[in-house]
mmCIF file of C-alpha atoms in Angstrom:
data_model
loop_
_atom_site.group_PDB
_atom_site.id
_atom_site.type_symbol
_atom_site.label_atom_id
_atom_site.label_comp_id
_atom_site.label_asym_id
_atom_site.label_seq_id
_atom_site.Cartn_x
_atom_site.Cartn_y
_atom_site.Cartn_z
ATOM 1 C CA MET A 1448 -46.008 2.862 4.209
ATOM 2 C CA LYS A 1449 -46.148 0.484 6.845
ATOM 3 C CA ASN A 1450 -43.481 1.753 9.710
ATOM 4 C CA PRO A 1451 -41.536 4.985 8.852
ATOM 5 C CA SER A 1452 -39.822 4.974 12.301
ATOM 6 C CA ARG A 1453 -38.522 1.386 11.313
ATOM 7 C CA ARG A 1454 -37.551 2.440 8.243
ATOM 8 C CA ARG A 1455 -35.790 5.472 9.466
ATOM 9 C CA PHE A 1456 -33.902 3.323 12.086
ATOM 10 C CA LEU A 1457 -33.005 0.575 9.204
ATOM 11 C CA ALA A 1458 -31.218 3.246 7.213
ATOM 12 C CA VAL A 1459 -29.582 5.255 9.911
ATOM 13 C CA THR A 1460 -28.203 2.067 11.024
ATOM 14 C CA CYS A 1461 -27.002 0.947 7.487
ATOM 15 C CA ALA A 1462 -25.560 4.274 6.960
ATOM 16 C CA THR A 1463 -23.761 4.036 10.352
ATOM 17 C CA ALA A 1464 -22.326 0.455 10.075
ATOM 18 C CA ALA A 1465 -21.206 1.403 6.221
ATOM 19 C CA ALA A 1466 -19.164 4.465 8.003
ATOM 20 C CA VAL A 1467 -17.758 2.566 10.827
ATOM 21 C CA SER A 1468 -16.746 -0.424 8.542
ATOM 22 C CA ALA A 1469 -14.848 1.885 6.361
ATOM 23 C CA GLY A 1470 -12.511 2.765 9.168
ATOM 24 C CA PRO A 1471 -9.998 5.433 9.066
ATOM 25 C CA THR A 1472 -10.914 5.626 5.572
ATOM 26 C CA PHE A 1473 -11.238 8.920 3.262
ATOM 27 C CA ALA A 1474 -13.151 12.044 4.317
ATOM 28 C CA LYS A 1475 -14.387 12.864 1.044
ATOM 29 C CA VAL A 1476 -14.930 10.234 -1.539
ATOM 30 C CA GLY A 1477 -14.062 12.750 -4.432
ATOM 31 C CA SER A 1478 -11.024 13.785 -3.007
ATOM 32 C CA SER A 1479 -7.618 13.534 -4.618
ATOM 33 C CA ARG A 1480 -5.238 11.013 -3.215
ATOM 34 C CA THR A 1481 -1.655 11.611 -4.045
ATOM 35 C CA LEU A 1482 1.556 9.785 -2.842
ATOM 36 C CA LYS A 1483 5.208 11.492 -3.264
ATOM 37 C CA MET A 1484 7.850 8.463 -3.911
ATOM 38 C CA ARG A 1485 11.424 7.414 -4.286
ATOM 39 C CA ASN A 1486 12.702 4.075 -5.867
ATOM 40 C CA LEU A 1487 15.938 3.957 -4.009
ATOM 41 C CA HIS A 1488 17.493 1.443 -6.620
ATOM 42 C CA THR A 1489 16.825 3.678 -9.704
ATOM 43 C CA GLY A 1490 16.478 7.292 -8.206
ATOM 44 C CA GLU A 1491 13.121 8.166 -9.639
ATOM 45 C CA LYS A 1492 10.971 10.280 -7.841
ATOM 46 C CA LEU A 1493 7.200 10.324 -8.357
ATOM 47 C CA GLU A 1494 4.514 12.883 -6.811
ATOM 48 C CA ALA A 1495 1.166 12.001 -8.436
ATOM 49 C CA ALA A 1496 -2.463 11.311 -7.717
ATOM 50 C CA TYR A 1497 -3.540 7.792 -8.135
ATOM 51 C CA TRP A 1498 -7.209 8.687 -7.168
ATOM 52 C CA THR A 1499 -9.349 11.535 -8.222
ATOM 53 C CA ASN A 1500 -13.005 12.286 -8.493
ATOM 54 C CA GLY A 1501 -14.136 9.302 -6.654
ATOM 55 C CA ALA A 1502 -12.349 6.464 -8.477
ATOM 56 C CA TYR A 1503 -8.798 5.486 -9.473
ATOM 57 C CA SER A 1504 -7.101 7.336 -11.780
ATOM 58 C CA SER A 1505 -5.602 5.003 -14.897
ATOM 59 C CA SER A 1506 -3.090 7.463 -15.882
ATOM 60 C CA GLY A 1507 -1.629 7.966 -11.975
ATOM 61 C CA LEU A 1508 -1.763 4.003 -11.513
ATOM 62 C CA LYS A 1509 0.250 3.744 -14.502
ATOM 63 C CA GLN A 1510 2.820 6.090 -13.425
ATOM 64 C CA PHE A 1511 2.998 4.133 -9.964
ATOM 65 C CA ASN A 1512 3.286 0.755 -12.050
ATOM 66 C CA ARG A 1513 6.366 2.199 -13.714
ATOM 67 C CA LEU A 1514 7.899 3.701 -10.653
ATOM 68 C CA LEU A 1515 7.349 0.338 -8.663
ATOM 69 C CA ARG A 1516 8.781 -1.799 -11.711
ATOM 70 C CA ASP A 1517 11.205 -4.643 -11.389
ATOM 71 C CA HIS A 1518 14.160 -2.445 -11.831
ATOM 72 C CA ARG A 1519 16.447 -5.494 -12.446
ATOM 73 C CA ALA A 1520 14.427 -6.811 -15.135
ATOM 74 C CA ASN A 1521 12.871 -3.371 -16.340
ATOM 75 C CA GLU A 1522 9.680 -5.119 -16.035
ATOM 76 C CA VAL A 1523 6.361 -3.288 -15.375
ATOM 77 C CA THR A 1524 3.478 -4.888 -13.890
ATOM 78 C CA ARG A 1525 -0.040 -3.811 -12.800
ATOM 79 C CA MET A 1526 0.315 -2.917 -9.341
ATOM 80 C CA ASP A 1527 -2.832 -3.545 -6.732
ATOM 81 C CA PRO A 1528 -4.470 -0.177 -6.113
ATOM 82 C CA LYS A 1529 -5.339 -1.271 -2.647
ATOM 83 C CA LEU A 1530 -1.759 -1.585 -1.968
ATOM 84 C CA LEU A 1531 -1.181 2.351 -2.650
ATOM 85 C CA ASP A 1532 -4.199 2.779 -0.503
ATOM 86 C CA ILE A 1533 -2.820 0.923 2.372
ATOM 87 C CA VAL A 1534 0.262 3.414 1.605
ATOM 88 C CA TYR A 1535 -1.794 6.757 1.583
ATOM 89 C CA LYS A 1536 -3.427 5.692 4.707
ATOM 90 C CA LEU A 1537 -0.084 5.522 6.585
ATOM 91 C CA LYS A 1538 0.868 8.700 5.053
ATOM 92 C CA GLU A 1539 -2.202 10.332 6.627
ATOM 93 C CA LYS A 1540 -1.713 8.481 9.688
ATOM 94 C CA PHE A 1541 1.550 10.328 10.495
ATOM 95 C CA ASN A 1542 0.590 13.514 8.488
ATOM 96 C CA PHE A 1543 3.699 12.680 6.614
ATOM 97 C CA LYS A 1544 4.752 15.290 3.654
ATOM 98 C CA GLY A 1545 7.747 13.723 2.929
ATOM 99 C CA THR A 1546 9.217 11.248 0.213
ATOM 100 C CA ILE A 1547 8.084 7.598 0.676
ATOM 101 C CA GLU A 1548 11.207 5.472 -0.131
ATOM 102 C CA ILE A 1549 10.970 2.304 -2.016
ATOM 103 C CA ILE A 1550 12.961 -0.429 -1.337
ATOM 104 C CA SER A 1551 11.123 -3.030 -3.425
ATOM 105 C CA GLY A 1552 7.758 -3.220 -5.373
ATOM 106 C CA TYR A 1553 7.312 -5.384 -8.057
ATOM 107 C CA ARG A 1554 9.396 -8.275 -8.501
ATOM 108 C CA SER A 1555 9.182 -10.585 -11.591
ATOM 109 C CA ALA A 1556 9.251 -14.615 -10.996
ATOM 110 C CA LYS A 1557 12.742 -15.092 -12.502
ATOM 111 C CA THR A 1558 14.213 -11.629 -10.102
ATOM 112 C CA ASN A 1559 12.416 -13.265 -7.228
ATOM 113 C CA ALA A 1560 13.851 -16.747 -7.747
ATOM 114 C CA LYS A 1561 17.359 -15.357 -8.519
ATOM 115 C CA LEU A 1562 17.041 -13.516 -4.674
ATOM 116 C CA ARG A 1563 15.642 -16.467 -3.350
ATOM 117 C CA ALA A 1564 18.596 -18.497 -4.594
ATOM 118 C CA ALA A 1565 20.963 -16.022 -3.094
ATOM 119 C CA GLY A 1566 19.698 -16.588 0.358
ATOM 120 C CA ARG A 1567 18.162 -12.850 0.768
ATOM 121 C CA GLY A 1568 15.339 -14.507 2.644
ATOM 122 C CA VAL A 1569 12.825 -14.153 -0.077
ATOM 123 C CA ALA A 1570 9.515 -15.858 -0.253
ATOM 124 C CA LYS A 1571 9.150 -18.306 -2.840
ATOM 125 C CA ARG A 1572 5.215 -17.205 -3.435
ATOM 126 C CA SER A 1573 6.133 -13.603 -2.616
ATOM 127 C CA TYR A 1574 3.376 -11.196 -2.864
ATOM 128 C CA HIS A 1575 6.033 -8.854 -4.915
ATOM 129 C CA THR A 1576 5.595 -11.171 -7.686
ATOM 130 C CA ARG A 1577 1.746 -10.408 -8.023
ATOM 131 C CA GLY A 1578 2.137 -6.795 -7.907
ATOM 132 C CA MET A 1579 0.378 -6.657 -4.036
ATOM 133 C CA ALA A 1580 3.693 -5.614 -1.990
ATOM 134 C CA MET A 1581 5.774 -2.764 -1.488
ATOM 135 C CA ASP A 1582 8.854 -2.503 1.154
ATOM 136 C CA ILE A 1583 8.879 1.316 2.424
ATOM 137 C CA ARG A 1584 9.996 3.515 5.062
ATOM 138 C CA MET A 1585 9.201 7.349 5.988
ATOM 139 C CA PRO A 1586 12.242 8.806 6.886
ATOM 140 C CA GLY A 1587 11.346 10.719 10.271
ATOM 141 C CA VAL A 1588 8.960 8.070 11.235
ATOM 142 C CA SER A 1589 10.001 5.724 13.692
ATOM 143 C CA LEU A 1590 9.915 2.091 11.682
ATOM 144 C CA SER A 1591 8.397 0.517 14.765
ATOM 145 C CA LYS A 1592 5.429 3.172 14.620
ATOM 146 C CA LEU A 1593 5.101 2.508 10.953
ATOM 147 C CA ARG A 1594 4.837 -1.045 11.759
ATOM 148 C CA GLN A 1595 2.044 -0.390 14.293
ATOM 149 C CA ALA A 1596 0.010 1.654 12.188
ATOM 150 C CA ALA A 1597 0.226 -0.719 9.300
ATOM 151 C CA LEU A 1598 -0.762 -3.636 11.741
ATOM 152 C CA ALA A 1599 -3.699 -1.591 13.173
ATOM 153 C CA LEU A 1600 -5.118 -1.258 9.437
ATOM 154 C CA LYS A 1601 -5.564 -5.068 9.180
ATOM 155 C CA ALA A 1602 -5.339 -4.734 5.709
ATOM 156 C CA GLY A 1603 -2.871 -7.438 4.638
ATOM 157 C CA GLY A 1604 0.647 -8.502 5.622
ATOM 158 C CA VAL A 1605 3.171 -6.717 7.467
ATOM 159 C CA GLY A 1606 6.777 -7.706 7.638
ATOM 160 C CA TYR A 1607 9.293 -5.904 10.344
ATOM 161 C CA TYR A 1608 12.688 -5.654 9.018
ATOM 162 C CA PRO A 1609 14.377 -3.031 11.392
ATOM 163 C CA LYS A 1610 17.972 -4.407 10.295
ATOM 164 C CA SER A 1611 17.182 -3.283 7.036
ATOM 165 C CA ASN A 1612 15.281 -0.568 8.017
ATOM 166 C CA PHE A 1613 12.218 -1.112 6.212
ATOM 167 C CA VAL A 1614 8.281 -2.488 6.647
ATOM 168 C CA HIS A 1615 7.004 -4.657 4.289
ATOM 169 C CA VAL A 1616 3.110 -4.132 3.747
ATOM 170 C CA ASP A 1617 0.999 -6.400 0.983
ATOM 171 C CA THR A 1618 -2.688 -6.880 0.123
ATOM 172 C CA GLY A 1619 -2.540 -10.500 0.676
ATOM 173 C CA PRO A 1620 -4.369 -12.264 4.022
ATOM 174 C CA VAL A 1621 -3.734 -10.351 7.251
ATOM 175 C CA ARG A 1622 -0.609 -11.756 8.955
ATOM 176 C CA ARG A 1623 2.588 -10.344 10.492
ATOM 177 C CA TRP A 1624 6.250 -11.166 10.808
#
């Protein structure tokens, strides 16, 4: 061994850097991550784990993909699991025990174009069409506080729509509007 104290220092430094860079993530890698949601357009409710035993759960993800589908076209896509992580972190931040309300999840390109043509303020290349965005609210949590918490995560885009009573979160580049 050349320098055991240097190796120990580097090991501790790397472990600390990994823990710090993870930010407000999850205490136990193997813990379960469960979300309780309701799609406001379909009335469907889901409480399921999307992460179990240290990995994303394919059955849980499939259930959320279905809940977050384009209800207009009844079209399902694969939602970005990191989007569920963002929502989970927000839920944990507020110790929210209620049901997260989904205003919009996935939108097909056709649905997006229709909404855009109707003048609904819909982006041409919306992250909703890629399964990378959700419009949410948490009843009982101030919309402005939800927005601030989402911005603090620095995990993607955050849109604030107080007149429509929701916050947009996505897994695209970090930005705000």
